[in-house]
Amino acid sequence: MAETEQTGADKPARVTRGASSLTGSSTNPADKRPARHDGGPPQHTIDRVHKRKLAKGRLPIEARIDLHGMFQAEAHDRLLAFLSAASLRGVRHVLVITGKGSSPQSQGVLARMVPQWLKTPAFRALVSAHEPAARHHGGSGAIYVRLRRMAR
């Protein structure tokens, strides 16, 4: 747990070193490394050859889900159920449509959150890789997801 130092009523508390790389600007390179997740096998990006084949239609997108207009909790639950069902059917490549958000200045909530969800233990057991989709498949408002092969 982080130790805090009280600096006065009108000044915010200072977090001491080692608390979290999100709470301050640490100069320790170890603090800037991505967090290691112990909840499943590692994920990779979809290699360039497979991404090009998906984009050009030479590798079929076997299933798709549209999360537009959903609240985060609903979208999370639906996505997990969808990927689980697709995995059980032996599907390898899916398209997840998140939408781009309503504000031109910022990315949509789901477009920001879905890639983070895909890195959590529940999803890592199902997902081997993910990448932003090609422009004609939704661009920054969609994600190609490659599912792991399930052991038979």
mmCIF file with all atom_site columns, C-alpha atoms in Angstrom:
data_model
loop_
_atom_site.group_PDB
_atom_site.id
_atom_site.type_symbol
_atom_site.label_atom_id
_atom_site.label_alt_id
_atom_site.label_comp_id
_atom_site.label_asym_id
_atom_site.label_entity_id
_atom_site.label_seq_id
_atom_site.pdbx_PDB_ins_code
_atom_site.Cartn_x
_atom_site.Cartn_y
_atom_site.Cartn_z
_atom_site.occupancy
_atom_site.B_iso_or_equiv
_atom_site.pdbx_formal_charge
_atom_site.auth_seq_id
_atom_site.auth_comp_id
_atom_site.auth_asym_id
_atom_site.auth_atom_id
_atom_site.pdbx_PDB_model_num
ATOM 1   C CA . MET A 1 1   ? 0.000   0.000   0.000   1.00 0.00 ? 1   MET A CA 1
ATOM 2   C CA . ALA A 1 2   ? 1.225   3.517   -0.709  1.00 0.00 ? 2   ALA A CA 1
ATOM 3   C CA . GLU A 1 3   ? 2.449   5.744   2.047   1.00 0.00 ? 3   GLU A CA 1
ATOM 4   C CA . THR A 1 4   ? 1.230   9.336   1.901   1.00 0.00 ? 4   THR A CA 1
ATOM 5   C CA . GLU A 1 5   ? 2.752   12.422  3.406   1.00 0.00 ? 5   GLU A CA 1
ATOM 6   C CA . GLN A 1 6   ? 0.446   15.172  4.607   1.00 0.00 ? 6   GLN A CA 1
ATOM 7   C CA . THR A 1 7   ? 1.781   18.543  3.465   1.00 0.00 ? 7   THR A CA 1
ATOM 8   C CA . GLY A 1 8   ? -0.897  20.878  4.791   1.00 0.00 ? 8   GLY A CA 1
ATOM 9   C CA . ALA A 1 9   ? -4.612  21.513  4.526   1.00 0.00 ? 9   ALA A CA 1
ATOM 10  C CA . ASP A 1 10  ? -4.391  23.439  1.270   1.00 0.00 ? 10  ASP A CA 1
ATOM 11  C CA . LYS A 1 11  ? -1.864  21.119  -0.429  1.00 0.00 ? 11  LYS A CA 1
ATOM 12  C CA . PRO A 1 12  ? -2.628  17.629  -1.770  1.00 0.00 ? 12  PRO A CA 1
ATOM 13  C CA . ALA A 1 13  ? -0.997  14.612  -0.186  1.00 0.00 ? 13  ALA A CA 1
ATOM 14  C CA . ARG A 1 14  ? 2.135   13.355  -1.926  1.00 0.00 ? 14  ARG A CA 1
ATOM 15  C CA . VAL A 1 15  ? 2.435   9.676   -2.784  1.00 0.00 ? 15  VAL A CA 1
ATOM 16  C CA . THR A 1 16  ? 5.811   8.191   -2.001  1.00 0.00 ? 16  THR A CA 1
ATOM 17  C CA . ARG A 1 17  ? 7.826   6.225   -4.525  1.00 0.00 ? 17  ARG A CA 1
ATOM 18  C CA . GLY A 1 18  ? 6.784   2.665   -5.324  1.00 0.00 ? 18  GLY A CA 1
ATOM 19  C CA . ALA A 1 19  ? 3.064   3.209   -4.913  1.00 0.00 ? 19  ALA A CA 1
ATOM 20  C CA . SER A 1 20  ? 1.963   3.066   -8.531  1.00 0.00 ? 20  SER A CA 1
ATOM 21  C CA . SER A 1 21  ? 3.169   4.352   -11.856 1.00 0.00 ? 21  SER A CA 1
ATOM 22  C CA . LEU A 1 22  ? -0.314  5.855   -12.338 1.00 0.00 ? 22  LEU A CA 1
ATOM 23  C CA . THR A 1 23  ? -0.113  8.137   -9.295  1.00 0.00 ? 23  THR A CA 1
ATOM 24  C CA . GLY A 1 24  ? 3.083   9.991   -10.067 1.00 0.00 ? 24  GLY A CA 1
ATOM 25  C CA . SER A 1 25  ? 5.910   10.411  -12.490 1.00 0.00 ? 25  SER A CA 1
ATOM 26  C CA . SER A 1 26  ? 8.499   7.927   -11.338 1.00 0.00 ? 26  SER A CA 1
ATOM 27  C CA . THR A 1 27  ? 11.915  7.897   -12.963 1.00 0.00 ? 27  THR A CA 1
ATOM 28  C CA . ASN A 1 28  ? 12.422  4.204   -12.252 1.00 0.00 ? 28  ASN A CA 1
ATOM 29  C CA . PRO A 1 29  ? 12.269  2.322   -15.618 1.00 0.00 ? 29  PRO A CA 1
ATOM 30  C CA . ALA A 1 30  ? 10.802  -0.737  -13.866 1.00 0.00 ? 30  ALA A CA 1
ATOM 31  C CA . ASP A 1 31  ? 7.722   1.348   -12.972 1.00 0.00 ? 31  ASP A CA 1
ATOM 32  C CA . LYS A 1 32  ? 7.101   2.129   -16.656 1.00 0.00 ? 32  LYS A CA 1
ATOM 33  C CA . ARG A 1 33  ? 7.052   -1.495  -17.826 1.00 0.00 ? 33  ARG A CA 1
ATOM 34  C CA . PRO A 1 34  ? 3.606   -2.837  -18.731 1.00 0.00 ? 34  PRO A CA 1
ATOM 35  C CA . ALA A 1 35  ? 1.901   -4.711  -15.945 1.00 0.00 ? 35  ALA A CA 1
ATOM 36  C CA . ARG A 1 36  ? 2.305   -8.492  -16.098 1.00 0.00 ? 36  ARG A CA 1
ATOM 37  C CA . HIS A 1 37  ? -0.968  -10.351 -16.075 1.00 0.00 ? 37  HIS A CA 1
ATOM 38  C CA . ASP A 1 38  ? -0.938  -13.796 -14.519 1.00 0.00 ? 38  ASP A CA 1
ATOM 39  C CA . GLY A 1 39  ? -4.448  -14.685 -15.629 1.00 0.00 ? 39  GLY A CA 1
ATOM 40  C CA . GLY A 1 40  ? -3.715  -16.657 -18.768 1.00 0.00 ? 40  GLY A CA 1
ATOM 41  C CA . PRO A 1 41  ? -1.412  -17.102 -21.714 1.00 0.00 ? 41  PRO A CA 1
ATOM 42  C CA . PRO A 1 42  ? 0.177   -14.007 -23.261 1.00 0.00 ? 42  PRO A CA 1
ATOM 43  C CA . GLN A 1 43  ? -1.555  -12.106 -26.040 1.00 0.00 ? 43  GLN A CA 1
ATOM 44  C CA . HIS A 1 44  ? 0.022   -10.931 -29.242 1.00 0.00 ? 44  HIS A CA 1
ATOM 45  C CA . THR A 1 45  ? -0.973  -8.627  -32.040 1.00 0.00 ? 45  THR A CA 1
ATOM 46  C CA . ILE A 1 46  ? -2.404  -10.134 -35.191 1.00 0.00 ? 46  ILE A CA 1
ATOM 47  C CA . ASP A 1 47  ? 0.506   -10.537 -37.585 1.00 0.00 ? 47  ASP A CA 1
ATOM 48  C CA . ARG A 1 48  ? 0.609   -8.376  -40.697 1.00 0.00 ? 48  ARG A CA 1
ATOM 49  C CA . VAL A 1 49  ? -0.173  -11.233 -43.107 1.00 0.00 ? 49  VAL A CA 1
ATOM 50  C CA . HIS A 1 50  ? -3.329  -12.306 -41.242 1.00 0.00 ? 50  HIS A CA 1
ATOM 51  C CA . LYS A 1 51  ? -4.471  -8.710  -40.727 1.00 0.00 ? 51  LYS A CA 1
ATOM 52  C CA . ARG A 1 52  ? -4.079  -8.005  -44.460 1.00 0.00 ? 52  ARG A CA 1
ATOM 53  C CA . LYS A 1 53  ? -6.025  -11.167 -45.325 1.00 0.00 ? 53  LYS A CA 1
ATOM 54  C CA . LEU A 1 54  ? -8.814  -10.181 -42.915 1.00 0.00 ? 54  LEU A CA 1
ATOM 55  C CA . ALA A 1 55  ? -8.929  -6.662  -44.345 1.00 0.00 ? 55  ALA A CA 1
ATOM 56  C CA . LYS A 1 56  ? -9.079  -7.912  -47.951 1.00 0.00 ? 56  LYS A CA 1
ATOM 57  C CA . GLY A 1 57  ? -11.649 -10.603 -47.220 1.00 0.00 ? 57  GLY A CA 1
ATOM 58  C CA . ARG A 1 58  ? -9.338  -13.531 -48.006 1.00 0.00 ? 58  ARG A CA 1
ATOM 59  C CA . LEU A 1 59  ? -9.629  -14.704 -44.417 1.00 0.00 ? 59  LEU A CA 1
ATOM 60  C CA . PRO A 1 60  ? -13.274 -14.718 -43.352 1.00 0.00 ? 60  PRO A CA 1
ATOM 61  C CA . ILE A 1 61  ? -14.605 -12.851 -40.365 1.00 0.00 ? 61  ILE A CA 1
ATOM 62  C CA . GLU A 1 62  ? -16.641 -15.727 -38.988 1.00 0.00 ? 62  GLU A CA 1
ATOM 63  C CA . ALA A 1 63  ? -18.728 -13.763 -36.489 1.00 0.00 ? 63  ALA A CA 1
ATOM 64  C CA . ARG A 1 64  ? -19.327 -10.181 -35.451 1.00 0.00 ? 64  ARG A CA 1
ATOM 65  C CA . ILE A 1 65  ? -20.880 -8.345  -32.532 1.00 0.00 ? 65  ILE A CA 1
ATOM 66  C CA . ASP A 1 66  ? -22.041 -4.731  -32.443 1.00 0.00 ? 66  ASP A CA 1
ATOM 67  C CA . LEU A 1 67  ? -21.732 -3.094  -29.023 1.00 0.00 ? 67  LEU A CA 1
ATOM 68  C CA . HIS A 1 68  ? -23.014 0.356   -30.136 1.00 0.00 ? 68  HIS A CA 1
ATOM 69  C CA . GLY A 1 69  ? -25.153 2.118   -27.579 1.00 0.00 ? 69  GLY A CA 1
ATOM 70  C CA . MET A 1 70  ? -24.563 -0.345  -24.751 1.00 0.00 ? 70  MET A CA 1
ATOM 71  C CA . PHE A 1 71  ? -23.491 0.613   -21.264 1.00 0.00 ? 71  PHE A CA 1
ATOM 72  C CA . GLN A 1 72  ? -20.070 -0.689  -20.228 1.00 0.00 ? 72  GLN A CA 1
ATOM 73  C CA . ALA A 1 73  ? -21.368 -3.431  -17.926 1.00 0.00 ? 73  ALA A CA 1
ATOM 74  C CA . GLU A 1 74  ? -23.799 -4.746  -20.544 1.00 0.00 ? 74  GLU A CA 1
ATOM 75  C CA . ALA A 1 75  ? -21.177 -4.565  -23.311 1.00 0.00 ? 75  ALA A CA 1
ATOM 76  C CA . HIS A 1 76  ? -18.621 -6.391  -21.141 1.00 0.00 ? 76  HIS A CA 1
ATOM 77  C CA . ASP A 1 77  ? -21.018 -9.229  -20.308 1.00 0.00 ? 77  ASP A CA 1
ATOM 78  C CA . ARG A 1 78  ? -22.277 -9.570  -23.887 1.00 0.00 ? 78  ARG A CA 1
ATOM 79  C CA . LEU A 1 79  ? -18.747 -9.564  -25.311 1.00 0.00 ? 79  LEU A CA 1
ATOM 80  C CA . LEU A 1 80  ? -17.562 -12.247 -22.892 1.00 0.00 ? 80  LEU A CA 1
ATOM 81  C CA . ALA A 1 81  ? -20.598 -14.433 -23.644 1.00 0.00 ? 81  ALA A CA 1
ATOM 82  C CA . PHE A 1 82  ? -20.187 -13.880 -27.407 1.00 0.00 ? 82  PHE A CA 1
ATOM 83  C CA . LEU A 1 83  ? -16.477 -14.761 -27.416 1.00 0.00 ? 83  LEU A CA 1
ATOM 84  C CA . SER A 1 84  ? -17.083 -17.820 -25.221 1.00 0.00 ? 84  SER A CA 1
ATOM 85  C CA . ALA A 1 85  ? -19.811 -19.111 -27.543 1.00 0.00 ? 85  ALA A CA 1
ATOM 86  C CA . ALA A 1 86  ? -17.735 -18.373 -30.657 1.00 0.00 ? 86  ALA A CA 1
ATOM 87  C CA . SER A 1 87  ? -14.762 -20.181 -29.161 1.00 0.00 ? 87  SER A CA 1
ATOM 88  C CA . LEU A 1 88  ? -16.869 -23.251 -28.373 1.00 0.00 ? 88  LEU A CA 1
ATOM 89  C CA . ARG A 1 89  ? -18.056 -23.301 -32.005 1.00 0.00 ? 89  ARG A CA 1
ATOM 90  C CA . GLY A 1 90  ? -14.429 -23.259 -33.216 1.00 0.00 ? 90  GLY A CA 1
ATOM 91  C CA . VAL A 1 91  ? -14.564 -19.727 -34.627 1.00 0.00 ? 91  VAL A CA 1
ATOM 92  C CA . ARG A 1 92  ? -11.129 -18.126 -35.023 1.00 0.00 ? 92  ARG A CA 1
ATOM 93  C CA . HIS A 1 93  ? -11.682 -14.559 -36.306 1.00 0.00 ? 93  HIS A CA 1
ATOM 94  C CA . VAL A 1 94  ? -14.372 -12.164 -35.118 1.00 0.00 ? 94  VAL A CA 1
ATOM 95  C CA . LEU A 1 95  ? -15.086 -8.476  -35.549 1.00 0.00 ? 95  LEU A CA 1
ATOM 96  C CA . VAL A 1 96  ? -16.056 -6.472  -32.469 1.00 0.00 ? 96  VAL A CA 1
ATOM 97  C CA . ILE A 1 97  ? -17.748 -3.186  -33.377 1.00 0.00 ? 97  ILE A CA 1
ATOM 98  C CA . THR A 1 98  ? -17.373 -0.643  -30.578 1.00 0.00 ? 98  THR A CA 1
ATOM 99  C CA . GLY A 1 99  ? -18.266 2.578   -32.358 1.00 0.00 ? 99  GLY A CA 1
ATOM 100 C CA . LYS A 1 100 ? -16.069 5.644   -32.367 1.00 0.00 ? 100 LYS A CA 1
ATOM 101 C CA . GLY A 1 101 ? -17.934 7.697   -29.779 1.00 0.00 ? 101 GLY A CA 1
ATOM 102 C CA . SER A 1 102 ? -20.095 10.779  -30.194 1.00 0.00 ? 102 SER A CA 1
ATOM 103 C CA . SER A 1 103 ? -17.427 13.418  -29.573 1.00 0.00 ? 103 SER A CA 1
ATOM 104 C CA . PRO A 1 104 ? -14.958 14.138  -32.380 1.00 0.00 ? 104 PRO A CA 1
ATOM 105 C CA . GLN A 1 105 ? -12.314 15.207  -29.832 1.00 0.00 ? 105 GLN A CA 1
ATOM 106 C CA . SER A 1 106 ? -12.230 11.985  -27.837 1.00 0.00 ? 106 SER A CA 1
ATOM 107 C CA . GLN A 1 107 ? -12.429 8.271   -28.474 1.00 0.00 ? 107 GLN A CA 1
ATOM 108 C CA . GLY A 1 108 ? -15.615 6.487   -27.412 1.00 0.00 ? 108 GLY A CA 1
ATOM 109 C CA . VAL A 1 109 ? -15.765 4.745   -24.056 1.00 0.00 ? 109 VAL A CA 1
ATOM 110 C CA . LEU A 1 110 ? -16.190 1.262   -25.544 1.00 0.00 ? 110 LEU A CA 1
ATOM 111 C CA . ALA A 1 111 ? -13.481 1.867   -28.153 1.00 0.00 ? 111 ALA A CA 1
ATOM 112 C CA . ARG A 1 112 ? -11.156 2.664   -25.235 1.00 0.00 ? 112 ARG A CA 1
ATOM 113 C CA . MET A 1 113 ? -12.331 -0.050  -22.853 1.00 0.00 ? 113 MET A CA 1
ATOM 114 C CA . VAL A 1 114 ? -12.686 -3.147  -25.071 1.00 0.00 ? 114 VAL A CA 1
ATOM 115 C CA . PRO A 1 115 ? -8.919  -3.474  -25.759 1.00 0.00 ? 115 PRO A CA 1
ATOM 116 C CA . GLN A 1 116 ? -8.339  -3.221  -21.996 1.00 0.00 ? 116 GLN A CA 1
ATOM 117 C CA . TRP A 1 117 ? -10.969 -5.881  -21.299 1.00 0.00 ? 117 TRP A CA 1
ATOM 118 C CA . LEU A 1 118 ? -9.355  -8.205  -23.833 1.00 0.00 ? 118 LEU A CA 1
ATOM 119 C CA . LYS A 1 119 ? -6.195  -8.134  -21.688 1.00 0.00 ? 119 LYS A CA 1
ATOM 120 C CA . THR A 1 120 ? -7.967  -9.259  -18.504 1.00 0.00 ? 120 THR A CA 1
ATOM 121 C CA . PRO A 1 121 ? -7.769  -12.900 -17.329 1.00 0.00 ? 121 PRO A CA 1
ATOM 122 C CA . ALA A 1 122 ? -11.373 -13.742 -18.273 1.00 0.00 ? 122 ALA A CA 1
ATOM 123 C CA . PHE A 1 123 ? -10.783 -12.734 -21.891 1.00 0.00 ? 123 PHE A CA 1
ATOM 124 C CA . ARG A 1 124 ? -7.147  -13.832 -22.173 1.00 0.00 ? 124 ARG A CA 1
ATOM 125 C CA . ALA A 1 125 ? -8.197  -17.450 -21.863 1.00 0.00 ? 125 ALA A CA 1
ATOM 126 C CA . LEU A 1 126 ? -10.198 -16.967 -25.089 1.00 0.00 ? 126 LEU A CA 1
ATOM 127 C CA . VAL A 1 127 ? -8.289  -14.329 -27.082 1.00 0.00 ? 127 VAL A CA 1
ATOM 128 C CA . SER A 1 128 ? -4.889  -14.884 -28.674 1.00 0.00 ? 128 SER A CA 1
ATOM 129 C CA . ALA A 1 129 ? -4.597  -11.498 -30.422 1.00 0.00 ? 129 ALA A CA 1
ATOM 130 C CA . HIS A 1 130 ? -6.460  -8.325  -31.317 1.00 0.00 ? 130 HIS A CA 1
ATOM 131 C CA . GLU A 1 131 ? -5.855  -5.337  -33.593 1.00 0.00 ? 131 GLU A CA 1
ATOM 132 C CA . PRO A 1 132 ? -7.805  -2.291  -34.791 1.00 0.00 ? 132 PRO A CA 1
ATOM 133 C CA . ALA A 1 133 ? -9.849  -3.147  -37.882 1.00 0.00 ? 133 ALA A CA 1
ATOM 134 C CA . ALA A 1 134 ? -9.273  -1.896  -41.408 1.00 0.00 ? 134 ALA A CA 1
ATOM 135 C CA . ARG A 1 135 ? -11.109 1.293   -42.362 1.00 0.00 ? 135 ARG A CA 1
ATOM 136 C CA . HIS A 1 136 ? -13.843 -0.482  -44.355 1.00 0.00 ? 136 HIS A CA 1
ATOM 137 C CA . HIS A 1 137 ? -14.557 -2.779  -41.376 1.00 0.00 ? 137 HIS A CA 1
ATOM 138 C CA . GLY A 1 138 ? -14.944 0.155   -38.997 1.00 0.00 ? 138 GLY A CA 1
ATOM 139 C CA . GLY A 1 139 ? -11.394 1.451   -38.502 1.00 0.00 ? 139 GLY A CA 1
ATOM 140 C CA . SER A 1 140 ? -10.846 2.809   -35.008 1.00 0.00 ? 140 SER A CA 1
ATOM 141 C CA . GLY A 1 141 ? -14.451 1.895   -34.140 1.00 0.00 ? 141 GLY A CA 1
ATOM 142 C CA . ALA A 1 142 ? -13.900 -1.853  -34.596 1.00 0.00 ? 142 ALA A CA 1
ATOM 143 C CA . ILE A 1 143 ? -11.411 -4.524  -33.549 1.00 0.00 ? 143 ILE A CA 1
ATOM 144 C CA . TYR A 1 144 ? -10.320 -7.769  -35.179 1.00 0.00 ? 144 TYR A CA 1
ATOM 145 C CA . VAL A 1 145 ? -10.104 -10.491 -32.521 1.00 0.00 ? 145 VAL A CA 1
ATOM 146 C CA . ARG A 1 146 ? -8.366  -13.815 -33.064 1.00 0.00 ? 146 ARG A CA 1
ATOM 147 C CA . LEU A 1 147 ? -9.588  -16.531 -30.714 1.00 0.00 ? 147 LEU A CA 1
ATOM 148 C CA . ARG A 1 148 ? -7.436  -19.293 -29.292 1.00 0.00 ? 148 ARG A CA 1
ATOM 149 C CA . ARG A 1 149 ? -7.866  -22.833 -30.516 1.00 0.00 ? 149 ARG A CA 1
ATOM 150 C CA . MET A 1 150 ? -9.612  -24.838 -27.861 1.00 0.00 ? 150 MET A CA 1
ATOM 151 C CA . ALA A 1 151 ? -8.148  -28.183 -26.815 1.00 0.00 ? 151 ALA A CA 1
ATOM 152 C CA . ARG A 1 152 ? -10.291 -31.097 -27.934 1.00 0.00 ? 152 ARG A CA 1
#
